[in-house]
Structure formats: structure tokens, C-alpha cells
């Protein structure tokens, strides 16, 4: 009886931790959408905050201590995020943490990723003392192009959310691992096929294209945004290693989903 009670309490504690982590990651994701999309587009439409100083020549801007200081801070923040995101995904570190944390390993990874993002967003230094690389300011495009950017960003974030749901969102955030552990089923990944495991190990970020669009498609590109977009785009491009076998597996899965969706219509006919 005592042993059963301790197992129940442990399961409840693990569930509470994973759900609290889910809430923190969800809030951080919403903040990231605001940071990446809303702030740049909103300020461009309203003119509330000047993102750039086009009257200052590049030769003078790149010698400004405030510009260089902001860029150094931003580089450090990006290095912190990339180090956390890569180091904890490195196989030796992942195996060591798995032996210590068990089913909370994925939860810890998501938590530290969200924490690194929060630090990056909180201390990010906009570079307002340098010219923009591009800026749409002439009518009528000064109104229509930001609205076009907003529409495209909205569609991209909708696609990203849909893809995350398809890729098993509870498992991605570590909730499923805790659930399976409480039921004594082991790691959810072990229940997937070898091809699926191989595919998921190579595709760390299933929404590279959409993230690339929201990073670059803006009415105005400031120097700090260039640093952010260039660094994250390069990291996204290097972080996965899909090959022909993975693409063949993906095509098979897509075709099976299409046939599955088409079956109800064929039965009705």
C-alpha cells in the first residue's frame, strides 16, 4: 500500500512538472512570436519607434560604440541560445542527462530552451543608431507591404503550429514521456518504427522554411535583425541532415495520409 502510494505521488509530481513546463514553453513561444513578428511589423506600420537612422553613413555607424556594444550583447545572447540548444542535443550529453533525469529529460531540454529564449528576448539590444539594410517607406507600399508581411507571418505561424501538432506536440514537449513512464510503457520513441526514429533524429526542426520567411520577410531590416536572421537561418540550415532515405520515408507517410483522408469520400460515392 505504501509503495503504491509513493508511486502515485511520484507520478503526480512528474505530471505536475511536465504540465508546468508546458505552460512555460507555451508562454515563451507566444513571446517569441511577438518578438520575431509583431514588434518589427507593428513599429513599421505605426512609426512609433524608429528602427534605423538612414541619415547616418555606414562608416560612421560601424564606429559608434553604442552600435558595437549592442551587437556584442546580441552576439553573446545568440551564442548562449545556440550553445544550450546544441549542447543538450549532443548524444553524450543527452545520454548522461537521460540517466539522471529519466522521463524528465525532454522536459528539461524544453525548459532550458524556453529559458534561453526568454533571456535572449529580455536582453536583446536593438540597433537604432545605424541605417536599415532596406526599408519600405514610400506610399502606397509603406502601408500595403507591412500588411502583406503581417498576412504572410500569420500564415507561416499557423503552418508552424499545425506542423508541431502533426509531429506529436505532447512528445515534443516531454509530456508523453512522463505519461508513458507512469504507465510503465518506457520511452515513446521506442514504439516508433526504425525509419521514423531515423527520420526524427535527422530532422530536428520541421519548420525551417516558415521560420526563414518570418525572419527575413519584413518591411525594414535593421542591423540587429540581420544578425538575428542570419545566425538563426544558418543554424537551422546546419541543424538537420535529411537524406534520400528520409525523404522516401516522408513521401510514403504523406501518401498514406492522403489515402486515409480520401477513403471516406470514396466510400460515400
PDB file of C-alpha atoms in Angstrom:
ATOM      1  CA  UNK A   1       0.000   0.000   0.000  1.00  0.00           C
ATOM      2  CA  UNK A   2       2.782   2.415   0.945  1.00  0.00           C
ATOM      3  CA  UNK A   3       4.720   1.536  -2.195  1.00  0.00           C
ATOM      4  CA  UNK A   4       1.623   2.113  -4.351  1.00  0.00           C
ATOM      5  CA  UNK A   5       1.037   5.483  -2.689  1.00  0.00           C
ATOM      6  CA  UNK A   6       4.645   6.533  -3.292  1.00  0.00           C
ATOM      7  CA  UNK A   7       4.357   5.550  -6.971  1.00  0.00           C
ATOM      8  CA  UNK A   8       1.136   7.566  -7.275  1.00  0.00           C
ATOM      9  CA  UNK A   9       2.700  10.604  -5.621  1.00  0.00           C
ATOM     10  CA  UNK A  10       5.766  10.327  -7.868  1.00  0.00           C
ATOM     11  CA  UNK A  11       3.561  10.091 -10.962  1.00  0.00           C
ATOM     12  CA  UNK A  12       1.542  13.133  -9.888  1.00  0.00           C
ATOM     13  CA  UNK A  13       4.737  15.077  -9.236  1.00  0.00           C
ATOM     14  CA  UNK A  14       6.160  14.181 -12.643  1.00  0.00           C
ATOM     15  CA  UNK A  15       2.871  15.120 -14.303  1.00  0.00           C
ATOM     16  CA  UNK A  16       2.754  18.460 -12.497  1.00  0.00           C
ATOM     17  CA  UNK A  17       6.319  19.280 -13.528  1.00  0.00           C
ATOM     18  CA  UNK A  18       5.663  18.412 -17.185  1.00  0.00           C
ATOM     19  CA  UNK A  19       2.428  20.452 -17.262  1.00  0.00           C
ATOM     20  CA  UNK A  20       4.098  23.477 -15.639  1.00  0.00           C
ATOM     21  CA  UNK A  21       6.868  23.179 -18.206  1.00  0.00           C
ATOM     22  CA  UNK A  22       4.242  23.039 -20.969  1.00  0.00           C
ATOM     23  CA  UNK A  23       2.737  26.312 -19.705  1.00  0.00           C
ATOM     24  CA  UNK A  24       6.162  27.990 -19.550  1.00  0.00           C
ATOM     25  CA  UNK A  25       7.111  26.800 -23.051  1.00  0.00           C
ATOM     26  CA  UNK A  26       3.727  27.905 -24.443  1.00  0.00           C
ATOM     27  CA  UNK A  27       4.114  31.392 -22.944  1.00  0.00           C
ATOM     28  CA  UNK A  28       7.690  31.597 -24.236  1.00  0.00           C
ATOM     29  CA  UNK A  29       6.504  30.574 -27.697  1.00  0.00           C
ATOM     30  CA  UNK A  30       3.879  33.334 -27.679  1.00  0.00           C
ATOM     31  CA  UNK A  31       6.537  35.830 -26.573  1.00  0.00           C
ATOM     32  CA  UNK A  32       8.798  34.617 -29.379  1.00  0.00           C
ATOM     33  CA  UNK A  33       6.052  35.251 -31.961  1.00  0.00           C
ATOM     34  CA  UNK A  34       5.673  38.785 -30.599  1.00  0.00           C
ATOM     35  CA  UNK A  35       9.435  39.300 -30.606  1.00  0.00           C
ATOM     36  CA  UNK A  36      10.032  37.963 -34.126  1.00  0.00           C
ATOM     37  CA  UNK A  37       6.942  39.204 -35.959  1.00  0.00           C
ATOM     38  CA  UNK A  38       4.694  41.629 -34.122  1.00  0.00           C
ATOM     39  CA  UNK A  39       7.261  44.123 -32.850  1.00  0.00           C
ATOM     40  CA  UNK A  40       9.035  44.762 -36.154  1.00  0.00           C
ATOM     41  CA  UNK A  41       5.884  44.939 -38.273  1.00  0.00           C
ATOM     42  CA  UNK A  42       3.848  46.959 -35.737  1.00  0.00           C
ATOM     43  CA  UNK A  43       6.535  49.610 -35.285  1.00  0.00           C
ATOM     44  CA  UNK A  44       6.928  49.885 -39.040  1.00  0.00           C
ATOM     45  CA  UNK A  45       3.201  50.468 -39.569  1.00  0.00           C
ATOM     46  CA  UNK A  46       2.734  52.949 -36.712  1.00  0.00           C
ATOM     47  CA  UNK A  47       6.111  54.650 -36.809  1.00  0.00           C
ATOM     48  CA  UNK A  48       6.065  54.545 -33.009  1.00  0.00           C
ATOM     49  CA  UNK A  49       9.756  53.685 -32.782  1.00  0.00           C
ATOM     50  CA  UNK A  50      12.453  54.414 -35.351  1.00  0.00           C
ATOM     51  CA  UNK A  51      14.219  51.166 -36.176  1.00  0.00           C
ATOM     52  CA  UNK A  52      17.075  52.823 -38.091  1.00  0.00           C
ATOM     53  CA  UNK A  53      18.894  56.088 -38.760  1.00  0.00           C
ATOM     54  CA  UNK A  54      19.246  56.277 -42.540  1.00  0.00           C
ATOM     55  CA  UNK A  55      20.874  59.720 -42.322  1.00  0.00           C
ATOM     56  CA  UNK A  56      23.949  58.191 -40.637  1.00  0.00           C
ATOM     57  CA  UNK A  57      26.520  56.698 -43.071  1.00  0.00           C
ATOM     58  CA  UNK A  58      27.634  53.088 -42.522  1.00  0.00           C
ATOM     59  CA  UNK A  59      31.260  54.113 -41.970  1.00  0.00           C
ATOM     60  CA  UNK A  60      30.205  56.274 -39.028  1.00  0.00           C
ATOM     61  CA  UNK A  61      27.606  53.834 -37.657  1.00  0.00           C
ATOM     62  CA  UNK A  62      30.063  50.919 -37.523  1.00  0.00           C
ATOM     63  CA  UNK A  63      32.442  53.041 -35.431  1.00  0.00           C
ATOM     64  CA  UNK A  64      29.751  54.070 -32.951  1.00  0.00           C
ATOM     65  CA  UNK A  65      30.408  52.492 -29.547  1.00  0.00           C
ATOM     66  CA  UNK A  66      26.685  52.150 -28.802  1.00  0.00           C
ATOM     67  CA  UNK A  67      26.111  50.239 -32.064  1.00  0.00           C
ATOM     68  CA  UNK A  68      29.091  47.956 -31.485  1.00  0.00           C
ATOM     69  CA  UNK A  69      28.126  47.420 -27.848  1.00  0.00           C
ATOM     70  CA  UNK A  70      24.591  46.391 -28.815  1.00  0.00           C
ATOM     71  CA  UNK A  71      25.923  43.982 -31.435  1.00  0.00           C
ATOM     72  CA  UNK A  72      28.301  42.391 -28.917  1.00  0.00           C
ATOM     73  CA  UNK A  73      25.453  41.840 -26.444  1.00  0.00           C
ATOM     74  CA  UNK A  74      23.270  40.343 -29.178  1.00  0.00           C
ATOM     75  CA  UNK A  75      26.059  38.013 -30.338  1.00  0.00           C
ATOM     76  CA  UNK A  76      26.532  36.778 -26.764  1.00  0.00           C
ATOM     77  CA  UNK A  77      22.784  36.140 -26.406  1.00  0.00           C
ATOM     78  CA  UNK A  78      22.675  34.211 -29.686  1.00  0.00           C
ATOM     79  CA  UNK A  79      25.740  32.200 -28.669  1.00  0.00           C
ATOM     80  CA  UNK A  80      24.063  31.348 -25.354  1.00  0.00           C
ATOM     81  CA  UNK A  81      20.913  30.101 -27.086  1.00  0.00           C
ATOM     82  CA  UNK A  82      22.765  28.097 -29.746  1.00  0.00           C
ATOM     83  CA  UNK A  83      25.114  26.557 -27.165  1.00  0.00           C
ATOM     84  CA  UNK A  84      22.212  25.432 -24.990  1.00  0.00           C
ATOM     85  CA  UNK A  85      20.197  24.165 -27.944  1.00  0.00           C
ATOM     86  CA  UNK A  86      23.103  22.195 -29.413  1.00  0.00           C
ATOM     87  CA  UNK A  87      24.923  21.018 -26.295  1.00  0.00           C
ATOM     88  CA  UNK A  88      21.842  19.438 -24.719  1.00  0.00           C
ATOM     89  CA  UNK A  89      21.009  17.749 -28.043  1.00  0.00           C
ATOM     90  CA  UNK A  90      24.521  16.255 -28.318  1.00  0.00           C
ATOM     91  CA  UNK A  91      24.306  12.482 -27.889  1.00  0.00           C
ATOM     92  CA  UNK A  92      26.820  12.089 -24.982  1.00  0.00           C
ATOM     93  CA  UNK A  93      25.178  14.908 -23.016  1.00  0.00           C
ATOM     94  CA  UNK A  94      21.700  13.643 -23.869  1.00  0.00           C
ATOM     95  CA  UNK A  95      22.558  10.137 -22.644  1.00  0.00           C
ATOM     96  CA  UNK A  96      24.117  11.481 -19.445  1.00  0.00           C
ATOM     97  CA  UNK A  97      21.046  13.600 -18.704  1.00  0.00           C
ATOM     98  CA  UNK A  98      18.768  10.676 -19.567  1.00  0.00           C
ATOM     99  CA  UNK A  99      20.476   8.546 -16.913  1.00  0.00           C
ATOM    100  CA  UNK A 100      19.955  11.301 -14.331  1.00  0.00           C
ATOM    101  CA  UNK A 101      16.581  12.799 -15.266  1.00  0.00           C
ATOM    102  CA  UNK A 102      14.864   9.800 -16.843  1.00  0.00           C
ATOM    103  CA  UNK A 103      11.496  10.704 -18.323  1.00  0.00           C
ATOM    104  CA  UNK A 104      12.045  14.379 -17.468  1.00  0.00           C
ATOM    105  CA  UNK A 105      14.979  14.645 -19.866  1.00  0.00           C
ATOM    106  CA  UNK A 106      12.897  16.080 -22.707  1.00  0.00           C
ATOM    107  CA  UNK A 107      11.046  18.343 -20.265  1.00  0.00           C
ATOM    108  CA  UNK A 108      14.366  19.733 -19.028  1.00  0.00           C
ATOM    109  CA  UNK A 109      15.538  20.308 -22.603  1.00  0.00           C
ATOM    110  CA  UNK A 110      12.365  22.233 -23.487  1.00  0.00           C
ATOM    111  CA  UNK A 111      12.530  24.227 -20.253  1.00  0.00           C
ATOM    112  CA  UNK A 112      16.144  25.309 -20.785  1.00  0.00           C
ATOM    113  CA  UNK A 113      15.382  26.160 -24.426  1.00  0.00           C
ATOM    114  CA  UNK A 114      12.449  28.362 -23.370  1.00  0.00           C
ATOM    115  CA  UNK A 115      14.587  29.924 -20.629  1.00  0.00           C
ATOM    116  CA  UNK A 116      17.382  30.705 -23.106  1.00  0.00           C
ATOM    117  CA  UNK A 117      14.798  32.269 -25.431  1.00  0.00           C
ATOM    118  CA  UNK A 118      13.382  34.376 -22.610  1.00  0.00           C
ATOM    119  CA  UNK A 119      16.881  35.638 -21.757  1.00  0.00           C
ATOM    120  CA  UNK A 120      17.545  36.429 -25.426  1.00  0.00           C
ATOM    121  CA  UNK A 121      14.270  38.333 -25.826  1.00  0.00           C
ATOM    122  CA  UNK A 122      14.579  40.144 -22.494  1.00  0.00           C
ATOM    123  CA  UNK A 123      18.113  41.455 -23.026  1.00  0.00           C
ATOM    124  CA  UNK A 124      18.168  41.836 -26.825  1.00  0.00           C
ATOM    125  CA  UNK A 125      19.597  45.225 -27.837  1.00  0.00           C
ATOM    126  CA  UNK A 126      18.000  46.864 -30.910  1.00  0.00           C
ATOM    127  CA  UNK A 127      20.498  48.753 -33.085  1.00  0.00           C
ATOM    128  CA  UNK A 128      18.779  52.064 -33.799  1.00  0.00           C
ATOM    129  CA  UNK A 129      21.912  54.119 -34.491  1.00  0.00           C
ATOM    130  CA  UNK A 130      22.665  52.556 -37.894  1.00  0.00           C
ATOM    131  CA  UNK A 131      20.925  52.601 -41.294  1.00  0.00           C
ATOM    132  CA  UNK A 132      18.490  49.881 -42.344  1.00  0.00           C
ATOM    133  CA  UNK A 133      19.623  47.435 -44.990  1.00  0.00           C
ATOM    134  CA  UNK A 134      16.224  48.004 -46.558  1.00  0.00           C
ATOM    135  CA  UNK A 135      13.141  49.955 -45.580  1.00  0.00           C
ATOM    136  CA  UNK A 136       9.806  50.332 -47.395  1.00  0.00           C
ATOM    137  CA  UNK A 137       8.710  53.902 -46.659  1.00  0.00           C
ATOM    138  CA  UNK A 138       7.187  55.268 -49.845  1.00  0.00           C
ATOM    139  CA  UNK A 139       3.423  55.319 -50.444  1.00  0.00           C
ATOM    140  CA  UNK A 140       1.448  53.261 -51.172  1.00  0.00           C
ATOM    141  CA  UNK A 141       3.849  50.405 -50.310  1.00  0.00           C
ATOM    142  CA  UNK A 142       4.597  51.902 -46.884  1.00  0.00           C
ATOM    143  CA  UNK A 143       1.080  50.771 -45.925  1.00  0.00           C
ATOM    144  CA  UNK A 144       0.454  47.759 -48.135  1.00  0.00           C
ATOM    145  CA  UNK A 145       3.776  45.993 -47.721  1.00  0.00           C
ATOM    146  CA  UNK A 146       3.609  45.828 -43.870  1.00  0.00           C
ATOM    147  CA  UNK A 147       0.069  44.453 -44.196  1.00  0.00           C
ATOM    148  CA  UNK A 148       1.353  41.876 -46.678  1.00  0.00           C
ATOM    149  CA  UNK A 149       4.123  40.966 -44.227  1.00  0.00           C
ATOM    150  CA  UNK A 150       1.599  40.618 -41.411  1.00  0.00           C
ATOM    151  CA  UNK A 151      -0.587  38.300 -43.512  1.00  0.00           C
ATOM    152  CA  UNK A 152       2.358  36.146 -44.556  1.00  0.00           C
ATOM    153  CA  UNK A 153       3.694  35.963 -40.990  1.00  0.00           C
ATOM    154  CA  UNK A 154       0.258  34.937 -39.740  1.00  0.00           C
ATOM    155  CA  UNK A 155       0.049  32.137 -42.330  1.00  0.00           C
ATOM    156  CA  UNK A 156       3.565  30.932 -41.514  1.00  0.00           C
ATOM    157  CA  UNK A 157       2.885  30.783 -37.779  1.00  0.00           C
ATOM    158  CA  UNK A 158      -0.384  28.935 -38.465  1.00  0.00           C
ATOM    159  CA  UNK A 159       1.559  26.391 -40.549  1.00  0.00           C
ATOM    160  CA  UNK A 160       4.209  26.070 -37.830  1.00  0.00           C
ATOM    161  CA  UNK A 161       1.570  25.347 -35.178  1.00  0.00           C
ATOM    162  CA  UNK A 162      -0.105  22.794 -37.467  1.00  0.00           C
ATOM    163  CA  UNK A 163       3.183  21.017 -38.189  1.00  0.00           C
ATOM    164  CA  UNK A 164       4.041  20.877 -34.495  1.00  0.00           C
ATOM    165  CA  UNK A 165       0.683  19.244 -33.822  1.00  0.00           C
ATOM    166  CA  UNK A 166       1.304  16.697 -36.580  1.00  0.00           C
ATOM    167  CA  UNK A 167       4.753  15.918 -35.167  1.00  0.00           C
ATOM    168  CA  UNK A 168       3.247  14.848 -31.830  1.00  0.00           C
ATOM    169  CA  UNK A 169       3.311  18.004 -29.717  1.00  0.00           C
ATOM    170  CA  UNK A 170       2.983  16.176 -26.337  1.00  0.00           C
ATOM    171  CA  UNK A 171       6.064  14.085 -27.134  1.00  0.00           C
ATOM    172  CA  UNK A 172       7.944  17.142 -28.380  1.00  0.00           C
ATOM    173  CA  UNK A 173       7.430  18.873 -25.013  1.00  0.00           C
ATOM    174  CA  UNK A 174       8.073  15.814 -22.851  1.00  0.00           C
ATOM    175  CA  UNK A 175       4.508  15.257 -21.638  1.00  0.00           C
ATOM    176  CA  UNK A 176       4.147  11.926 -23.413  1.00  0.00           C
ATOM    177  CA  UNK A 177       7.413  10.651 -21.945  1.00  0.00           C
ATOM    178  CA  UNK A 178       6.128  11.252 -18.419  1.00  0.00           C
ATOM    179  CA  UNK A 179       2.741   9.693 -19.267  1.00  0.00           C
ATOM    180  CA  UNK A 180       4.372   6.567 -20.687  1.00  0.00           C
ATOM    181  CA  UNK A 181       6.684   6.366 -17.682  1.00  0.00           C
ATOM    182  CA  UNK A 182       3.729   6.432 -15.282  1.00  0.00           C
ATOM    183  CA  UNK A 183       2.088   3.607 -17.253  1.00  0.00           C
ATOM    184  CA  UNK A 184       5.312   1.603 -17.401  1.00  0.00           C
ATOM    185  CA  UNK A 185       5.494   1.765 -21.207  1.00  0.00           C
ATOM    186  CA  UNK A 186       9.017   3.158 -21.462  1.00  0.00           C
ATOM    187  CA  UNK A 187      10.186   5.741 -23.981  1.00  0.00           C
ATOM    188  CA  UNK A 188       7.537   6.652 -26.628  1.00  0.00           C
ATOM    189  CA  UNK A 189      10.281   6.765 -29.260  1.00  0.00           C
ATOM    190  CA  UNK A 190      10.870   3.030 -28.797  1.00  0.00           C
ATOM    191  CA  UNK A 191       7.314   2.366 -30.024  1.00  0.00           C
ATOM    192  CA  UNK A 192       8.039   4.050 -33.364  1.00  0.00           C
ATOM    193  CA  UNK A 193       9.490   2.268 -36.390  1.00  0.00           C
ATOM    194  CA  UNK A 194      13.221   2.332 -37.104  1.00  0.00           C
ATOM    195  CA  UNK A 195      12.618   4.562 -40.119  1.00  0.00           C
ATOM    196  CA  UNK A 196      10.607   7.018 -38.028  1.00  0.00           C
ATOM    197  CA  UNK A 197      13.347   7.146 -35.382  1.00  0.00           C
ATOM    198  CA  UNK A 198      15.961   7.768 -38.053  1.00  0.00           C
ATOM    199  CA  UNK A 199      13.856  10.481 -39.690  1.00  0.00           C
ATOM    200  CA  UNK A 200      13.220  12.309 -36.405  1.00  0.00           C
ATOM    201  CA  UNK A 201      16.900  12.157 -35.451  1.00  0.00           C
ATOM    202  CA  UNK A 202      17.830  13.886 -38.716  1.00  0.00           C
ATOM    203  CA  UNK A 203      15.012  16.444 -38.752  1.00  0.00           C
ATOM    204  CA  UNK A 204      15.445  18.497 -35.590  1.00  0.00           C
ATOM    205  CA  UNK A 205      13.470  21.497 -36.884  1.00  0.00           C
ATOM    206  CA  UNK A 206      10.498  20.580 -39.108  1.00  0.00           C
ATOM    207  CA  UNK A 207       9.566  24.215 -39.859  1.00  0.00           C
ATOM    208  CA  UNK A 208      12.797  25.664 -41.300  1.00  0.00           C
ATOM    209  CA  UNK A 209      11.191  27.279 -44.355  1.00  0.00           C
ATOM    210  CA  UNK A 210       8.420  29.025 -42.407  1.00  0.00           C
ATOM    211  CA  UNK A 211      10.846  30.315 -39.762  1.00  0.00           C
ATOM    212  CA  UNK A 212      13.099  31.575 -42.525  1.00  0.00           C
ATOM    213  CA  UNK A 213      10.216  33.550 -44.015  1.00  0.00           C
ATOM    214  CA  UNK A 214       9.272  35.252 -40.734  1.00  0.00           C
ATOM    215  CA  UNK A 215      12.918  36.040 -40.023  1.00  0.00           C
ATOM    216  CA  UNK A 216      13.609  37.772 -43.343  1.00  0.00           C
ATOM    217  CA  UNK A 217      10.293  38.987 -44.801  1.00  0.00           C
ATOM    218  CA  UNK A 218       9.979  42.394 -43.104  1.00  0.00           C
ATOM    219  CA  UNK A 219       9.204  45.988 -44.138  1.00  0.00           C
ATOM    220  CA  UNK A 220      12.540  47.129 -42.651  1.00  0.00           C
ATOM    221  CA  UNK A 221      15.699  45.146 -41.905  1.00  0.00           C
ATOM    222  CA  UNK A 222      17.817  46.682 -39.179  1.00  0.00           C
ATOM    223  CA  UNK A 223      21.381  45.640 -38.363  1.00  0.00           C
ATOM    224  CA  UNK A 224      20.422  43.666 -35.264  1.00  0.00           C
ATOM    225  CA  UNK A 225      17.643  41.917 -37.214  1.00  0.00           C
ATOM    226  CA  UNK A 226      20.193  40.972 -39.888  1.00  0.00           C
ATOM    227  CA  UNK A 227      22.336  39.423 -37.150  1.00  0.00           C
ATOM    228  CA  UNK A 228      19.366  37.544 -35.682  1.00  0.00           C
ATOM    229  CA  UNK A 229      18.002  36.316 -39.033  1.00  0.00           C
ATOM    230  CA  UNK A 230      21.395  35.379 -40.444  1.00  0.00           C
ATOM    231  CA  UNK A 231      22.503  33.466 -37.347  1.00  0.00           C
ATOM    232  CA  UNK A 232      19.267  31.545 -36.829  1.00  0.00           C
ATOM    233  CA  UNK A 233      18.879  30.782 -40.558  1.00  0.00           C
ATOM    234  CA  UNK A 234      22.408  29.369 -40.695  1.00  0.00           C
ATOM    235  CA  UNK A 235      21.791  27.328 -37.551  1.00  0.00           C
ATOM    236  CA  UNK A 236      18.521  25.956 -38.916  1.00  0.00           C
ATOM    237  CA  UNK A 237      20.198  25.007 -42.192  1.00  0.00           C
ATOM    238  CA  UNK A 238      23.015  23.152 -40.423  1.00  0.00           C
ATOM    239  CA  UNK A 239      20.931  21.513 -37.685  1.00  0.00           C
ATOM    240  CA  UNK A 240      19.342  18.758 -39.769  1.00  0.00           C
ATOM    241  CA  UNK A 241      20.759  16.214 -42.213  1.00  0.00           C
ATOM    242  CA  UNK A 242      17.948  14.696 -44.239  1.00  0.00           C
ATOM    243  CA  UNK A 243      18.959  12.229 -46.949  1.00  0.00           C
ATOM    244  CA  UNK A 244      17.160  10.342 -49.727  1.00  0.00           C
ATOM    245  CA  UNK A 245      16.073   7.581 -47.351  1.00  0.00           C
ATOM    246  CA  UNK A 246      14.422  10.099 -45.041  1.00  0.00           C
ATOM    247  CA  UNK A 247      12.687  11.832 -47.954  1.00  0.00           C
ATOM    248  CA  UNK A 248      11.437   8.480 -49.264  1.00  0.00           C
ATOM    249  CA  UNK A 249      10.001   7.687 -45.823  1.00  0.00           C
ATOM    250  CA  UNK A 250       8.349  11.119 -45.686  1.00  0.00           C
ATOM    251  CA  UNK A 251       6.770  10.626 -49.122  1.00  0.00           C
ATOM    252  CA  UNK A 252       5.374   7.245 -48.053  1.00  0.00           C
ATOM    253  CA  UNK A 253       3.860   8.779 -44.911  1.00  0.00           C
ATOM    254  CA  UNK A 254       2.320  11.688 -46.833  1.00  0.00           C
ATOM    255  CA  UNK A 255       0.815   9.332 -49.426  1.00  0.00           C
ATOM    256  CA  UNK A 256      -0.656   7.126 -46.698  1.00  0.00           C
ATOM    257  CA  UNK A 257      -2.230  10.177 -45.019  1.00  0.00           C
ATOM    258  CA  UNK A 258      -3.687  11.322 -48.338  1.00  0.00           C
ATOM    259  CA  UNK A 259      -5.177   7.870 -48.997  1.00  0.00           C
ATOM    260  CA  UNK A 260      -6.564   7.789 -45.474  1.00  0.00           C
ATOM    261  CA  UNK A 261      -8.280  11.134 -45.971  1.00  0.00           C
ATOM    262  CA  UNK A 262      -9.596  10.080 -49.374  1.00  0.00           C
ATOM    263  CA  UNK A 263     -11.169   6.812 -48.122  1.00  0.00           C
ATOM    264  CA  UNK A 264     -14.315   8.355 -46.529  1.00  0.00           C
ATOM    265  CA  UNK A 265     -15.117  10.167 -49.798  1.00  0.00           C
ATOM    266  CA  UNK A 266     -14.681   7.019 -51.870  1.00  0.00           C
ATOM    267  CA  UNK A 267     -16.971   5.076 -49.524  1.00  0.00           C
ATOM    268  CA  UNK A 268     -19.669   7.762 -49.802  1.00  0.00           C
ATOM    269  CA  UNK A 269     -19.550   7.533 -53.588  1.00  0.00           C
TER     270      UNK A 269
END
